[in-house]
mmCIF file of C-alpha atoms in Angstrom:
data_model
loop_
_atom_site.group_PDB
_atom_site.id
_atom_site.type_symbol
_atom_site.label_atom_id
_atom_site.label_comp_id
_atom_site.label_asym_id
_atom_site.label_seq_id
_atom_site.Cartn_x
_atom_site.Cartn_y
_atom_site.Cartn_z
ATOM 1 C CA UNK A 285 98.531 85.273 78.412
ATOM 2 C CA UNK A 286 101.192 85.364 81.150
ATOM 3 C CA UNK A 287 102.815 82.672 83.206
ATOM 4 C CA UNK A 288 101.422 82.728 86.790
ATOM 5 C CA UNK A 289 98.951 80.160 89.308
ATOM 6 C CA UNK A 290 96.117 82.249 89.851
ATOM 7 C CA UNK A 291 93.561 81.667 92.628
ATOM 8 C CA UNK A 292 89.920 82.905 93.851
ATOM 9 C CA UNK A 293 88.413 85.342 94.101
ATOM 10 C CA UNK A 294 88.636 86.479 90.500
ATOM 11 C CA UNK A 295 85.696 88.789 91.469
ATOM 12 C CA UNK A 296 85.549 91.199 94.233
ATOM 13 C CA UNK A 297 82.794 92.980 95.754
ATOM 14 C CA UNK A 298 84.091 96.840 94.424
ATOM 15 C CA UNK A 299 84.554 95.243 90.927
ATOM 16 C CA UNK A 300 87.593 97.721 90.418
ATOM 17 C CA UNK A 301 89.070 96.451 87.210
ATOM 18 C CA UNK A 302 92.270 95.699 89.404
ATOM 19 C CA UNK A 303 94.433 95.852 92.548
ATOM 20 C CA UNK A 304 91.515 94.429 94.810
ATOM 21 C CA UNK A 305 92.623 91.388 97.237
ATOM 22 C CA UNK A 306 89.200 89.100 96.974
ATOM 23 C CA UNK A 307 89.943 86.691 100.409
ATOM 24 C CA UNK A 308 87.929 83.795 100.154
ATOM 25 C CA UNK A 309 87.508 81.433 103.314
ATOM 26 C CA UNK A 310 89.976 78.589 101.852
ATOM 27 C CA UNK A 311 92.841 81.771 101.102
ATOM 28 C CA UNK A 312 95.575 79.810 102.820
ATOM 29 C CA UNK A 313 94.839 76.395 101.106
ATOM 30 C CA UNK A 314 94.899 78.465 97.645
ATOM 31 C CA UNK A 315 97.524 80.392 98.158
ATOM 32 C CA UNK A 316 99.163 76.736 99.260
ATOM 33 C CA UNK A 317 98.273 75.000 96.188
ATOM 34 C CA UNK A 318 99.066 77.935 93.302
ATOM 35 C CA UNK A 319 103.081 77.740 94.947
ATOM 36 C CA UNK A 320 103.103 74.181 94.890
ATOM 37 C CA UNK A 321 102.728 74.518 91.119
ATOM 38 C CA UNK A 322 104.605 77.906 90.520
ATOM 39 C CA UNK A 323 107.429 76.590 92.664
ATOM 40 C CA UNK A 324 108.382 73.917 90.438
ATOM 41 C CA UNK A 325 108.039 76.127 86.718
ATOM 42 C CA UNK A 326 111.587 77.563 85.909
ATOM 43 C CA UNK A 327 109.735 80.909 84.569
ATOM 44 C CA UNK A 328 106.823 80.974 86.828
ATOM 45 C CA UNK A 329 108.316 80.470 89.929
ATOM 46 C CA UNK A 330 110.513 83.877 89.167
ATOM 47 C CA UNK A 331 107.483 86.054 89.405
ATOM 48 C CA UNK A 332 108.632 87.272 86.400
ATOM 49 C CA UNK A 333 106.957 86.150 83.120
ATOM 50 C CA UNK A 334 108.645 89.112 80.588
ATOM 51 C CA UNK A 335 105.502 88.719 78.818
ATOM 52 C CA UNK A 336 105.899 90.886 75.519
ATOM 53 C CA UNK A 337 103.537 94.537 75.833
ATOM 54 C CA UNK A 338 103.825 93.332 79.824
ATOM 55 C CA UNK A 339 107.534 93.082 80.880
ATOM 56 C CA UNK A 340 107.126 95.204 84.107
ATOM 57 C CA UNK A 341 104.851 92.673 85.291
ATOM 58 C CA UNK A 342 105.481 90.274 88.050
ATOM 59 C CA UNK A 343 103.735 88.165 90.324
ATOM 60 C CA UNK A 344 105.525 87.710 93.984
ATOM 61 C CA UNK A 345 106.237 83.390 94.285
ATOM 62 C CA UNK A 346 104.723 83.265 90.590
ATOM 63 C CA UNK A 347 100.930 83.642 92.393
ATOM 64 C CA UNK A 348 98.102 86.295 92.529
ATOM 65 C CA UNK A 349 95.034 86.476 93.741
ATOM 66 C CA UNK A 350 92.720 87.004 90.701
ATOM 67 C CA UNK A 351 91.078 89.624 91.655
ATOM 68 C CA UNK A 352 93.722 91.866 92.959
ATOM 69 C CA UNK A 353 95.632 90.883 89.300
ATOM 70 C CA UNK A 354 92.263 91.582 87.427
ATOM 71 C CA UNK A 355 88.446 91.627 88.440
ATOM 72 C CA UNK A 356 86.772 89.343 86.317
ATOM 73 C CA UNK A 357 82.829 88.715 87.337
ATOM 74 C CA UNK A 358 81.349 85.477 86.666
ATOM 75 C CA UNK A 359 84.599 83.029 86.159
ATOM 76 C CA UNK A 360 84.192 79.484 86.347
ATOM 77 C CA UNK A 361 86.917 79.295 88.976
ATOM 78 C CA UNK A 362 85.277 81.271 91.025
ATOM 79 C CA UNK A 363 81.284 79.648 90.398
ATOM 80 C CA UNK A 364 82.934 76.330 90.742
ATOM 81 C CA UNK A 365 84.389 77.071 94.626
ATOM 82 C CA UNK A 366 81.001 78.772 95.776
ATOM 83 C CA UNK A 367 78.694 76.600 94.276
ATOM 84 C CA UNK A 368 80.480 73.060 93.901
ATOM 85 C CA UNK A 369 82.974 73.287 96.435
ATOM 86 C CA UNK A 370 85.604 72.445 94.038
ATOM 87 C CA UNK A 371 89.063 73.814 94.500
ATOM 88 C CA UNK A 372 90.625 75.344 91.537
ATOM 89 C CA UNK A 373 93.176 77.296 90.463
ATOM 90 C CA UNK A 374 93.974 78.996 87.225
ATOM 91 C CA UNK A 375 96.935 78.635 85.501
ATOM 92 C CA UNK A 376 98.681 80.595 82.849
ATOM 93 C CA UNK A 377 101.533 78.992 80.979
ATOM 94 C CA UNK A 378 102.306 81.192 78.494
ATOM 95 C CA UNK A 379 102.608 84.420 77.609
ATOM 96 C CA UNK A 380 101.477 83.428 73.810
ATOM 97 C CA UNK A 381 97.525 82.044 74.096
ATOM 98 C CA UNK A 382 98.215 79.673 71.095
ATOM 99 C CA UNK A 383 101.854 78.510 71.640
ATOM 100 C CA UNK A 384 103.503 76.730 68.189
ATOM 101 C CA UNK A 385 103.509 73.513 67.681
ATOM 102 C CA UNK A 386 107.091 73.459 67.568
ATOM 103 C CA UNK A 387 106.567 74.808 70.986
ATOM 104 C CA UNK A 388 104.625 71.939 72.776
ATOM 105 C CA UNK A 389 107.773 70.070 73.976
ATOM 106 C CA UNK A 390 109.689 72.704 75.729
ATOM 107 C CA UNK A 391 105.944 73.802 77.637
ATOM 108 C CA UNK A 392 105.932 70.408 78.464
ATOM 109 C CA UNK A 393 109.193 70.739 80.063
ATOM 110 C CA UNK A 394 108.047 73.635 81.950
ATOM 111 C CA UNK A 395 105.300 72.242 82.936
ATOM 112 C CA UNK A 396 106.025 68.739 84.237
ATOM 113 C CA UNK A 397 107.553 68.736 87.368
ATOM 114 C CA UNK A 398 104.545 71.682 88.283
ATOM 115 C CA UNK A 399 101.895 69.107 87.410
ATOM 116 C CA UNK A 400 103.029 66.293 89.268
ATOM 117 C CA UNK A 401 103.650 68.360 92.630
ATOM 118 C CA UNK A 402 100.031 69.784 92.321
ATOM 119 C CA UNK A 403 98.949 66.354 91.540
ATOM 120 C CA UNK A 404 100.632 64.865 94.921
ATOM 121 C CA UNK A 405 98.920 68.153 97.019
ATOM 122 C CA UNK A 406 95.619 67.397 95.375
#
């Protein structure tokens, strides 16, 4: 896990396993939607998730395009856009896949403000 807004492509056409920038046609409008989320997270929008086994990593405005993060062929987000013309974005809200219980209210927190800003841009 990590805490970023991810948006298409995840694939790319080289399939390098990472640092490939996969443009789609709608870039802008993704790129526009993935900050209105991250913008509004007090970890995400810091680019800087300190994910344990991952602390160097970082994601400028708390967004990456998938692909250039990491290639992954097949996605949904990705199927979904081409073939349905639906607009999504990924989002990763935690650096642990299967947060505590205990947990739930403070992601909440996080997460609340983020979700109703998408939620208006939608």
């Amino acid at each position: 896990g990590s805490v970023v807004a991810s948006y298409p492509y995840d694939d790319s056409p080289t399939h390098r396993p990472t640092g490939v920038y996969s443009k789609s046609a709608d870039d802008e409008v993704f790129k526009y939607l993935a900050k209105a989320y991250a913008s509004h997270h007090p970890i995400m929008r810091t680019g800087k998730p300190n994910c344990p086994e991952e602390e160097g990593e970082t994601f400028p405005d708390g967004i990456t395009n998938g692909a250039q993060w990491y290639d992954v062929e097949g996605g949904m987000q990705d199927y979904n856009y081409v073939w349905a013309n639906c607009f999504e974005i990924t989002l990763e809200l935690s650096c642990c896949k299967y947060p505590p219980t205990s947990e739930l209210p403070k992601e909440w927190e996080n997460n609340r403000e983020s979700l109703l800003a998408f939620i208006e841009k939608v």
